[in-house]
mmCIF file of C-alpha atoms and ligand atoms in Angstrom:
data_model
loop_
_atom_site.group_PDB
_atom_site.id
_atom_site.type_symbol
_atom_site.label_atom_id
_atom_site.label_comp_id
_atom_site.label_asym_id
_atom_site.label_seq_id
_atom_site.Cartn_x
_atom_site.Cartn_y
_atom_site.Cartn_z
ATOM 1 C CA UNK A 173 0.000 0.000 0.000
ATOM 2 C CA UNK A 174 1.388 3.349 -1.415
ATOM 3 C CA UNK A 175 2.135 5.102 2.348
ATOM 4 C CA UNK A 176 0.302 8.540 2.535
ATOM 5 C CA UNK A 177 2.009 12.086 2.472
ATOM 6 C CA UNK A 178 0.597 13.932 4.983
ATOM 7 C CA UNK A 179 0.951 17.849 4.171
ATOM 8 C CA UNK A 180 -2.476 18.734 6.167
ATOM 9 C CA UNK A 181 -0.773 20.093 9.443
ATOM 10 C CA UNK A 182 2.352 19.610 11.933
ATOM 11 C CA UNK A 183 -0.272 18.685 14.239
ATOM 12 C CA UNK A 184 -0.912 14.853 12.569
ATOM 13 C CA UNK A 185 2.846 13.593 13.841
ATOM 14 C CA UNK A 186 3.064 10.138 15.841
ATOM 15 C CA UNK A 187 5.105 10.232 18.985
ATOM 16 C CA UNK A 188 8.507 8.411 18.065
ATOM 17 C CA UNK A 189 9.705 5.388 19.626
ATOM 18 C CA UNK A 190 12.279 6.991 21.573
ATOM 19 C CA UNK A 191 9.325 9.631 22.906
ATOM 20 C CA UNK A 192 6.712 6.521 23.859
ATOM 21 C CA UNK A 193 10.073 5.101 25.871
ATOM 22 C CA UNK A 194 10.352 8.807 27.790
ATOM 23 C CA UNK A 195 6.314 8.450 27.832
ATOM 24 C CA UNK A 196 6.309 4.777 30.044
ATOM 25 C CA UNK A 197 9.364 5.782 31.663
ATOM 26 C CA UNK A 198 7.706 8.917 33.565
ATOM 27 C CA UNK A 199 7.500 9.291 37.031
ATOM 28 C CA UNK A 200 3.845 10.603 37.985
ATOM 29 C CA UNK A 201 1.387 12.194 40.370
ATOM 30 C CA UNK A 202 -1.776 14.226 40.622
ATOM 31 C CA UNK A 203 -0.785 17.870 38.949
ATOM 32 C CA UNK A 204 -4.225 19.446 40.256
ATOM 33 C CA UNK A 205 -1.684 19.102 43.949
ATOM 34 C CA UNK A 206 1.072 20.098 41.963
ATOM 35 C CA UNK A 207 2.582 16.640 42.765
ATOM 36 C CA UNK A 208 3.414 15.491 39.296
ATOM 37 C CA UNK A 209 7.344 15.343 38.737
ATOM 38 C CA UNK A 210 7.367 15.313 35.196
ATOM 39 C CA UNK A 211 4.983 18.383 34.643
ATOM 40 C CA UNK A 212 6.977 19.861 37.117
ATOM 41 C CA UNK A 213 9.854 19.616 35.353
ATOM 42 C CA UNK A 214 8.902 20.306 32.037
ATOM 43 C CA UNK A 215 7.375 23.425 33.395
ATOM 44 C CA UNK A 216 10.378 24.482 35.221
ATOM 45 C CA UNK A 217 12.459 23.903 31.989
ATOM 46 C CA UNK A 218 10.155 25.794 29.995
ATOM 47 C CA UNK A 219 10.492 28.900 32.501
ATOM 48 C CA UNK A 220 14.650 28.524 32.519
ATOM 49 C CA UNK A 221 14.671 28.456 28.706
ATOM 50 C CA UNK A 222 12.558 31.880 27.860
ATOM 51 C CA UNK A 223 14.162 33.336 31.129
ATOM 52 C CA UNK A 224 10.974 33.645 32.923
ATOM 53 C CA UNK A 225 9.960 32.679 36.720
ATOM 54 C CA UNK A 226 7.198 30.159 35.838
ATOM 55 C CA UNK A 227 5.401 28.205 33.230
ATOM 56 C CA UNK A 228 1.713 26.224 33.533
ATOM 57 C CA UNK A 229 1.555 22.759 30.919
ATOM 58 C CA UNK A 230 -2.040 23.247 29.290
ATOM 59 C CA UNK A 231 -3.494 20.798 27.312
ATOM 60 C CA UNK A 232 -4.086 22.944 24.091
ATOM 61 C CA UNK A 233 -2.581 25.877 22.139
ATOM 62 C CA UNK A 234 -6.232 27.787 22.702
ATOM 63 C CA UNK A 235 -6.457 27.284 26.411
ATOM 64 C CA UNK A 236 -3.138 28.963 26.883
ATOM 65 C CA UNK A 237 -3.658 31.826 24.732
ATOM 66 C CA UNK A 238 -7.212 31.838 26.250
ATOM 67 C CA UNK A 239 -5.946 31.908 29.741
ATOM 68 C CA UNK A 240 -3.308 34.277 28.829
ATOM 69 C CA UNK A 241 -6.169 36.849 27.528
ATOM 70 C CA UNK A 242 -8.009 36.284 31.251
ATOM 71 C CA UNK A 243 -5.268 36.872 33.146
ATOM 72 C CA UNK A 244 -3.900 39.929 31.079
ATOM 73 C CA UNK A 245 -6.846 41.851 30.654
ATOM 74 C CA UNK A 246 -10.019 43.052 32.609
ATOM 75 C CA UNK A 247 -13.725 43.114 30.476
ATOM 76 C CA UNK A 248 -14.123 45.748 28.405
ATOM 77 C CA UNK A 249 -10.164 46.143 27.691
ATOM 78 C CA UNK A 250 -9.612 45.361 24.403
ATOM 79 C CA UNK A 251 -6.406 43.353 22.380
ATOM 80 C CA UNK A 252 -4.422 44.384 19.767
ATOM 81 C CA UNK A 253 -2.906 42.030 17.271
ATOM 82 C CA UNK A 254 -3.413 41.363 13.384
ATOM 83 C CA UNK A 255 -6.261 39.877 11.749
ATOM 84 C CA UNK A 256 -4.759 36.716 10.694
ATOM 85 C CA UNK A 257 -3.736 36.254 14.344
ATOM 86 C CA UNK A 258 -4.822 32.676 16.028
ATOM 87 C CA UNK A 259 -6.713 34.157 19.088
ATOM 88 C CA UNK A 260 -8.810 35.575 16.293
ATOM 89 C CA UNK A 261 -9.658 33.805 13.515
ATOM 90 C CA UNK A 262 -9.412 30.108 15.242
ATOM 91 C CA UNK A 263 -10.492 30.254 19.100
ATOM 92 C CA UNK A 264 -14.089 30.129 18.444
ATOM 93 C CA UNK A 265 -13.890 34.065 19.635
ATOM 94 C CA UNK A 266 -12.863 32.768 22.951
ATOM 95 C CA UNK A 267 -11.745 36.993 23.480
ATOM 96 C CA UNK A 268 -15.103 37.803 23.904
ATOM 97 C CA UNK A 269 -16.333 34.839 25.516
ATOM 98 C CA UNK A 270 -14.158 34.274 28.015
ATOM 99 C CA UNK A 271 -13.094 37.626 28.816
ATOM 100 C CA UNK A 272 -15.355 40.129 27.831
ATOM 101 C CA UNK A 273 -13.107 42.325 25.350
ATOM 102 C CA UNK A 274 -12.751 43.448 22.251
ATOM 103 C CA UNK A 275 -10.303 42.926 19.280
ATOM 104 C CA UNK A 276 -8.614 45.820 17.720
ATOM 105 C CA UNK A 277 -7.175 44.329 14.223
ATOM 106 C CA UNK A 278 -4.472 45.452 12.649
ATOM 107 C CA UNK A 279 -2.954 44.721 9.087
ATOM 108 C CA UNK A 280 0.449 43.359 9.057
ATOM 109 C CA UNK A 281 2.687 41.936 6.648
ATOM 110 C CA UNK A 282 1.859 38.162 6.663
ATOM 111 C CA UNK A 283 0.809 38.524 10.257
ATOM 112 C CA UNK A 284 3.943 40.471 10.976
ATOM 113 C CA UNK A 285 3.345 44.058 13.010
ATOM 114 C CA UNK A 286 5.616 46.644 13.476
ATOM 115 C CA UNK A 287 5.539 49.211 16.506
ATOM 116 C CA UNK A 288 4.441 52.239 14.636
ATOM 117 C CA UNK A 289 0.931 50.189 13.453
ATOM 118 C CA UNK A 290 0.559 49.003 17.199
ATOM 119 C CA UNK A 291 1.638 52.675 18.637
ATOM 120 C CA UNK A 292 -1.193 54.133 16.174
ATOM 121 C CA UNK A 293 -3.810 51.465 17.088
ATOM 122 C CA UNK A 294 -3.544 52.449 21.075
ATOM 123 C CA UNK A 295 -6.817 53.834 22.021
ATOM 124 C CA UNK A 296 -6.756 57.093 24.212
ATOM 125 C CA UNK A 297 -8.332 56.857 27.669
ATOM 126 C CA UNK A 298 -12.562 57.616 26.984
ATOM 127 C CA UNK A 299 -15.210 56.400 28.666
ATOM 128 C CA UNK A 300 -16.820 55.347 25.942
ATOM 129 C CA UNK A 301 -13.199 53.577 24.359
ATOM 130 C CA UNK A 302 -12.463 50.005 25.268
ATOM 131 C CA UNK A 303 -9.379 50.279 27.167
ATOM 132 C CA UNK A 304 -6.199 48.856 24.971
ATOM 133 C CA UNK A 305 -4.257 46.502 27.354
ATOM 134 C CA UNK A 306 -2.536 44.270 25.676
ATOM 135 C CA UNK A 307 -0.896 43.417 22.362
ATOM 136 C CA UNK A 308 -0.429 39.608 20.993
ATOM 137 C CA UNK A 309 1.973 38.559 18.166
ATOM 138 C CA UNK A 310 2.226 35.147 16.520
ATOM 139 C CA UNK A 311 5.941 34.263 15.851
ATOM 140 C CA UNK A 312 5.981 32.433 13.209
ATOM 141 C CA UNK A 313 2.474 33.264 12.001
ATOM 142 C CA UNK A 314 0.317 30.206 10.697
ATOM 143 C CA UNK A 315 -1.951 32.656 8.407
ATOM 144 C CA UNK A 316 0.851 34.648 7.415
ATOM 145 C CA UNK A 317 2.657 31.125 6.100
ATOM 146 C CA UNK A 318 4.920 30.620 8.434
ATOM 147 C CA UNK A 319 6.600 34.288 8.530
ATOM 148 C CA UNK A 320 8.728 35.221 11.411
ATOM 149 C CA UNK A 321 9.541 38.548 13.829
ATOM 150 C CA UNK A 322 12.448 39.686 14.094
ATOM 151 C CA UNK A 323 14.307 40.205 17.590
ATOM 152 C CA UNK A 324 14.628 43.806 16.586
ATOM 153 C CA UNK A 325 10.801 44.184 15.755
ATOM 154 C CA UNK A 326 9.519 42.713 19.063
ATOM 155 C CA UNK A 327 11.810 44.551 20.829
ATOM 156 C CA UNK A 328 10.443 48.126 19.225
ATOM 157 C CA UNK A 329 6.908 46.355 19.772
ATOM 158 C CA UNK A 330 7.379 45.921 23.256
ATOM 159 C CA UNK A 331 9.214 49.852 24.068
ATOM 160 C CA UNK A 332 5.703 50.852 22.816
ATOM 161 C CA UNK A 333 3.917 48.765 25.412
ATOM 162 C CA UNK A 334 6.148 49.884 27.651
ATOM 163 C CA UNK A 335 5.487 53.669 26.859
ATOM 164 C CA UNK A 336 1.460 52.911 27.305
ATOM 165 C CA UNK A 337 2.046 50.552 30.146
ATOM 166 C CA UNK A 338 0.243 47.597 27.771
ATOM 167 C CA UNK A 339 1.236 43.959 28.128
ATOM 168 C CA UNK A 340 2.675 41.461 25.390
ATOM 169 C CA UNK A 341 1.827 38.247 24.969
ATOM 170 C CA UNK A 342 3.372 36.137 22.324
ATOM 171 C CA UNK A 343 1.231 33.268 20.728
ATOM 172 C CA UNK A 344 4.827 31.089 20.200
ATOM 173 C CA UNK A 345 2.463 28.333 18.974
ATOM 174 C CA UNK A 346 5.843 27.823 16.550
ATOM 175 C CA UNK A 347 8.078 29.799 18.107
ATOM 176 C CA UNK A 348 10.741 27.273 17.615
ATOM 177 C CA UNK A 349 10.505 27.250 14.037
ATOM 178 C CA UNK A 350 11.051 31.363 13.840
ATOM 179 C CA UNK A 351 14.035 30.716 16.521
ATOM 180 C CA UNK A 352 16.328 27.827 14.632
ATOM 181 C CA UNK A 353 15.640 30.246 11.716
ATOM 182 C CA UNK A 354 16.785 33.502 13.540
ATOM 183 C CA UNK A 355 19.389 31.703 15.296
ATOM 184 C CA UNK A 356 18.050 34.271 18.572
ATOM 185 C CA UNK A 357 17.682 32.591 21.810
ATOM 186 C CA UNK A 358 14.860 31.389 23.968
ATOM 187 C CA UNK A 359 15.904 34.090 26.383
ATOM 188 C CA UNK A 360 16.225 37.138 23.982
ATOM 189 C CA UNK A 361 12.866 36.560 22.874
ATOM 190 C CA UNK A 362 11.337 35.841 26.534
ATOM 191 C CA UNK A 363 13.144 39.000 27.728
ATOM 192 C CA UNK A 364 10.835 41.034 25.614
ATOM 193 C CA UNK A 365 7.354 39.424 26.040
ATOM 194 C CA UNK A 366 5.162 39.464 29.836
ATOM 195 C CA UNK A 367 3.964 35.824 28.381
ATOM 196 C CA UNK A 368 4.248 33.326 25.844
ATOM 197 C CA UNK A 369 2.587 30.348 24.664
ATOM 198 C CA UNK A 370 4.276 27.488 23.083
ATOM 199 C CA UNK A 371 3.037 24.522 21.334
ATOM 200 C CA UNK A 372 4.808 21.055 21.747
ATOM 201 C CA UNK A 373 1.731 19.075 19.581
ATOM 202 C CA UNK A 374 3.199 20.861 16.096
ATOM 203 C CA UNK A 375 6.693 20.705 14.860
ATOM 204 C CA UNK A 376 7.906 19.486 17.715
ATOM 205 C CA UNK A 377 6.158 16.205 18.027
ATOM 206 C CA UNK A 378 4.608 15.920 21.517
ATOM 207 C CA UNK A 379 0.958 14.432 21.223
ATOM 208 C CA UNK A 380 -0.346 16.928 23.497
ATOM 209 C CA UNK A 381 -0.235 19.930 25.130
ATOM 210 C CA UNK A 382 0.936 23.782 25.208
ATOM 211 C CA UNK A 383 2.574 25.657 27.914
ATOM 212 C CA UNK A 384 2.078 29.335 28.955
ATOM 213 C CA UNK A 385 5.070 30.762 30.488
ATOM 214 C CA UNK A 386 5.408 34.325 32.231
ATOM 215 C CA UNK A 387 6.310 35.605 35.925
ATOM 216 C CA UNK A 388 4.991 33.940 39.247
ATOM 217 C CA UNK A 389 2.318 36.146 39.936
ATOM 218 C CA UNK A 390 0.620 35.771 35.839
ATOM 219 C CA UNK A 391 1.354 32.238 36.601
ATOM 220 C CA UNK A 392 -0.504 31.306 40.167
ATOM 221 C CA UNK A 393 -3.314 33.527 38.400
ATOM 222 C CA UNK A 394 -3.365 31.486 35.125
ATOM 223 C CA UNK A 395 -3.152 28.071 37.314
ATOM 224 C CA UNK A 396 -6.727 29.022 38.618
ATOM 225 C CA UNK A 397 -8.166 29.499 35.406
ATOM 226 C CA UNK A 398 -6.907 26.571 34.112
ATOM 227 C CA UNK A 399 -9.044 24.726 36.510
ATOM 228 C CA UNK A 400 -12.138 26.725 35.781
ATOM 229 C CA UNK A 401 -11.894 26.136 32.346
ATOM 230 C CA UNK A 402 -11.324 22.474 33.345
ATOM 231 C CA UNK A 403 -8.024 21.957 32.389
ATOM 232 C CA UNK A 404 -6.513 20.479 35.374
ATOM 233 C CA UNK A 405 -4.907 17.597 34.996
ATOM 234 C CA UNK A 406 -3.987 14.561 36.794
ATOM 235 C CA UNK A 407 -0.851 12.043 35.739
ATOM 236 C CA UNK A 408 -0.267 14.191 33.164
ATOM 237 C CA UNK A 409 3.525 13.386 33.685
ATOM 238 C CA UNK A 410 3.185 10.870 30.678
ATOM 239 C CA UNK A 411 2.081 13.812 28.145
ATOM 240 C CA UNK A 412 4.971 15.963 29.755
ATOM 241 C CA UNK A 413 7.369 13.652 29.493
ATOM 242 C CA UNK A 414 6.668 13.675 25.494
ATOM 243 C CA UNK A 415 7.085 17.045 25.740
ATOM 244 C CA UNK A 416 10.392 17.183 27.740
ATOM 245 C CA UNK A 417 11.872 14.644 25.138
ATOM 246 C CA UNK A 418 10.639 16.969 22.139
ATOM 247 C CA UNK A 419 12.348 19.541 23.464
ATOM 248 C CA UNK A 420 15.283 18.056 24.330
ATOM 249 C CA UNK A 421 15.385 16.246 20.669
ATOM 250 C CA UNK A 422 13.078 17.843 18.001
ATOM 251 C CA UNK A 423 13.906 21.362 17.671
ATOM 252 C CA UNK A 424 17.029 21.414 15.598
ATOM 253 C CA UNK A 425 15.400 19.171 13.101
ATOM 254 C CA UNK A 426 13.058 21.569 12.390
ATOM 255 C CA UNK A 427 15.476 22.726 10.306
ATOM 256 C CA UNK A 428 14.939 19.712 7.929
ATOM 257 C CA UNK A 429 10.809 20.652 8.035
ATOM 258 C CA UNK A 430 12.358 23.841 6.507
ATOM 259 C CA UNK A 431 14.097 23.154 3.689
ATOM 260 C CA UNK A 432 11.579 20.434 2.402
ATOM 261 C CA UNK A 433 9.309 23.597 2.343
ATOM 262 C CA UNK A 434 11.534 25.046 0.390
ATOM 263 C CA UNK A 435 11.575 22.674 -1.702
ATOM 264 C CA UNK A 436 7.674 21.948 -2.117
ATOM 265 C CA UNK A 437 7.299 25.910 -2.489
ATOM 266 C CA UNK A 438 10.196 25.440 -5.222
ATOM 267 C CA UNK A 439 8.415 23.586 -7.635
ATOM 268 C CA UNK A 440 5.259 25.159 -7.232
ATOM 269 C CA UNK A 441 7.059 28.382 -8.280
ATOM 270 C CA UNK A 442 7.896 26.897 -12.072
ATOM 271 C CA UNK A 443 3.967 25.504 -12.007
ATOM 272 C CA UNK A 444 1.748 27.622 -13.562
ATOM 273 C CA UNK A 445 -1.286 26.477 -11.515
ATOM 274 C CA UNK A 446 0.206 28.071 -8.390
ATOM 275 C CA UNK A 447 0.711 31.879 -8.090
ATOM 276 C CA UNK A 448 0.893 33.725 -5.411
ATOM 277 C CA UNK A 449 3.213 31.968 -3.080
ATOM 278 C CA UNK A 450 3.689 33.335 0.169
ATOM 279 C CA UNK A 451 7.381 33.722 1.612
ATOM 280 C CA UNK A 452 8.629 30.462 2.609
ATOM 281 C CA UNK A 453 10.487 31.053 6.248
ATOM 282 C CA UNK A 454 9.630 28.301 7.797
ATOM 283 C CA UNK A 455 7.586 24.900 7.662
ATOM 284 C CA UNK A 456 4.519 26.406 6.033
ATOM 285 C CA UNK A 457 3.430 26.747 2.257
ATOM 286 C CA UNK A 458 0.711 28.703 1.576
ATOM 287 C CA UNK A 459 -0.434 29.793 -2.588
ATOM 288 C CA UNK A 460 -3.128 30.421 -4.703
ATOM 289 C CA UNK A 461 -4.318 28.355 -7.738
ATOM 290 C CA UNK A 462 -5.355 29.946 -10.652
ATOM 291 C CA UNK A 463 -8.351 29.926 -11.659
ATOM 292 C CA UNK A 464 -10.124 27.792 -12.957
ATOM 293 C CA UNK A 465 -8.191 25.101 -10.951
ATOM 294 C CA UNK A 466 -9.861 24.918 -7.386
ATOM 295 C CA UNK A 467 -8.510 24.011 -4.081
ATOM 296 C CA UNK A 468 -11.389 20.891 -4.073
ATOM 297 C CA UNK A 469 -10.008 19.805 -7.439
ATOM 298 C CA UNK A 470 -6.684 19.912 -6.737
ATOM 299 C CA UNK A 471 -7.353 18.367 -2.883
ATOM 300 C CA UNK A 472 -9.078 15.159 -4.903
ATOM 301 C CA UNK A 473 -6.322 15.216 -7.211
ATOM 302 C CA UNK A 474 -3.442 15.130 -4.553
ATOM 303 C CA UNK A 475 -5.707 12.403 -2.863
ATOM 304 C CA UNK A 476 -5.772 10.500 -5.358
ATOM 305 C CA UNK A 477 -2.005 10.197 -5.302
ATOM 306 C CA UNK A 478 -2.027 9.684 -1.447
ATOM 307 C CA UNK A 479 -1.275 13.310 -0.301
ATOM 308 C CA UNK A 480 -3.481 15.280 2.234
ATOM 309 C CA UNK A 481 -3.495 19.381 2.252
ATOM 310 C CA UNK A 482 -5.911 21.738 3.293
ATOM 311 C CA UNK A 483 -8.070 24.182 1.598
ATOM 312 C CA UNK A 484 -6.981 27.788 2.989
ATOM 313 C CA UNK A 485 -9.294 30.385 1.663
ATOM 314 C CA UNK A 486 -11.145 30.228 -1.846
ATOM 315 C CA UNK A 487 -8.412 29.984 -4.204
ATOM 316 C CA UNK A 488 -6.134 29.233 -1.834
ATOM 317 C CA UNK A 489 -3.597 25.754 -0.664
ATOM 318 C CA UNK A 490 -1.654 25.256 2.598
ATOM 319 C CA UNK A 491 1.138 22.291 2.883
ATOM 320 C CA UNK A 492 2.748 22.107 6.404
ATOM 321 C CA UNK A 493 5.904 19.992 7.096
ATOM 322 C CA UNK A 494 6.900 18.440 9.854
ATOM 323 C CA UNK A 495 8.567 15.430 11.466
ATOM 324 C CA UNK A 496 6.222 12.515 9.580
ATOM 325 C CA UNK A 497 7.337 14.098 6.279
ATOM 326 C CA UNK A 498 11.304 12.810 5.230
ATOM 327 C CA UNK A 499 13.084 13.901 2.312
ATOM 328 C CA UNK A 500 11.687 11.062 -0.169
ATOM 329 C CA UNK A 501 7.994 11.382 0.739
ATOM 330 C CA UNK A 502 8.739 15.407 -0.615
ATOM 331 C CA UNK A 503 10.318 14.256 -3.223
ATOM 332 C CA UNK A 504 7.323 12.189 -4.353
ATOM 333 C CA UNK A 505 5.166 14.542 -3.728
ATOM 334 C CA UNK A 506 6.794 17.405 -5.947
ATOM 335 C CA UNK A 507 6.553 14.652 -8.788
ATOM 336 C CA UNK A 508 2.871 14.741 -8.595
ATOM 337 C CA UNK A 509 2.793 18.697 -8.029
ATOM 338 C CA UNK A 510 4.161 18.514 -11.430
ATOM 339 C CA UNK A 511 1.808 16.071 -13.381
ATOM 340 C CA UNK A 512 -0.829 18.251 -12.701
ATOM 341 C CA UNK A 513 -2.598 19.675 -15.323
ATOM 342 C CA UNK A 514 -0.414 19.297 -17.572
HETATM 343 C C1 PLP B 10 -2.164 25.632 16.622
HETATM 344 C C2 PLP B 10 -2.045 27.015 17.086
HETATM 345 C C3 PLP B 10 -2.584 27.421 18.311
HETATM 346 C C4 PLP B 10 -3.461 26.572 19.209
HETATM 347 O O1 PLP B 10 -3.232 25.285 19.255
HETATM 348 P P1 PLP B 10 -4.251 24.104 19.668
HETATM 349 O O2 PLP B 10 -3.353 23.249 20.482
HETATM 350 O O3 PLP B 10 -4.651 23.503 18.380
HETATM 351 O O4 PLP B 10 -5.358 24.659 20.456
HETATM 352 C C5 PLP B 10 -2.378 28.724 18.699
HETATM 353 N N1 PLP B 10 -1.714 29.579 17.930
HETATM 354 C C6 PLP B 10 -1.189 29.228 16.744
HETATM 355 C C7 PLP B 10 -0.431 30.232 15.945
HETATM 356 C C8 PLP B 10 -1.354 27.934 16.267
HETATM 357 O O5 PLP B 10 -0.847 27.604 15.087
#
């Protein structure tokens, strides 16, 4: 049986053997007591690695942007960040819901801000203004395809929060794709946000969970609404322990995810189905067809040939790579990118 290429998300990867053997081998206890070693841990190394005091494991990207929002903001504040950011387009409008604001959208480039567009956006201090409180950036930026901030942009993004005494939170769903690209540390980047969230079920591999990091006081606040949004967990050692091994063994390879990006995005430039293709910075792909070719043509085509994508918009195709996808399985795949319609 012809063994499927899986382009639909990093989010579709199998733990590795070496991760399942981490996974049995963890020590365990109740976390809702704080008495699990391994989330412990993993928590503690998150915190040491972005340079922050604390970090709380969550068991999805949403619930610690989500918490994040609750714990930065008050209802009627409202958040800056650009329209193709994740707490906007894909957490059911959890802002609203869950904390009572509103959403002040900018337009980047790709999803990228810069400080003058955030500056601007600050609303002054009416009574009849929501109150501007916080600013969120996605680094890399799934929307944007994968595009990345630089340390010098977050760092003029956060002297402007500074200056209006806002927070910044940084949805790091990816951040360690825009980091092995940047070559910047864990720290440099923590030293400029109040938070970050960080995914280990994408690139990295881990079959579960996210984990919001920030300073001790965010942290014991963010703890409690975990548990009201039922998120508190029990032996979730095993799960961390995925996550501690991901980190200790899956980041550098993202490099590989990369290049067979790259390469995918490559081909599709000398295609002339595909037009419009974003810049490729990290492990995301994202183009148009032209018309009249449609995304659910082409999507029955590629199955037909045992790849999986996703639609992204009208006209428009997203691959992802990732640690399921080796260097032969791209290989194949750009040989059937290129017997279409032809
Ligand atoms: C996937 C993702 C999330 C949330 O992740 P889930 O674990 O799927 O809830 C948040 N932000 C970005 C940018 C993402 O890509």
């Amino acid at each position: 049986m012809t063994q499927t290429i899986n382009l639909l998300s990093d989010t579709i990867t199998r733990p590795t053997a070496g991760m399942l053997e981490a996974m049995w081998a963890a020590e365990v206890g109740d976390d809702v007591f704080r008495e699990d070693p391994s989330v412990n841990a993993l928590e503690e190394k998150c915190a040491a690695l972005f340079g922050h005091e604390a970090a709380l494991f969550c068991p999805s990207g949403t619930m610690a942007n989500q918490i994040a929002l609750k714990v930065h903001t008050r209802p009627l504040d409202e958040v800056i960040c650009d329209e193709m950011s994740h707490i906007y387009q894909y957490e059911v409008g959890g802002y609203a819901f869950h904390s009572g604001i509103a959403v002040n959208l900018l337009k980047g480039e790709n999803g990228i801000l810069d400080a003058g567009m955030v500056e601007a956006a600050i609303k002054p201090r009416y009574d009849w203004l929501p109150k501007s409180s916080l600013v969120v950036i996605e680094n890399t930026c799934n929307k944007g395809g994968g595009s990345i901030y630089s340390l010098e942009r977050i760092r003029a993004i956060r002297a402007v929060c500074n200056n209006h005494t806002l927070a910044l939170h940084l949805d790091g769903a990816r951040v360690f794709n825009a980091l092995v690209e940047t070559g910047d540390t864990p720290a440099a980047i923590g030293a400029e946000t109040h938070s970050i969230s960080l995914c280990l079920s994408k690139g990295l591999g881990a079959p579960v969970g996210s984990v919001l990091i920030g300073g001790e006081a965010f942290i014991k606040e963010a703890r409690r609404i975990r548990k009201v949004m039922g998120g508190g967990m029990r032996q979730a050692g095993y799960l961390a322990a995925a996550g501690i091994y991901a980190l200790d063994h899956h980041v550098e390879r993202l490099r590989d995810d990369h290049r067979h990006a790259r390469a995918l995005a490559d081909a599709l430039s000398a295609l002339p189905y595909a037009t419009r293709i974003r810049p490729v910075q990290t492990n995301i792909v994202i183009f148009d067809l032209v018309a009249p070719h449609t995304p659910a043509g082409f999507l029955e085509y590629l199955g037909r040939h045992h790849i999986k994508a996703s639609a992204f918009g009208p006209q428009t195709m997203r691959f992802v790579t990732h640690l399921d996808v080796d260097s032969d399985m791209i290989g194949r795949a750009i040989e059937v990118l290129r017997r279409y319609a032809v």
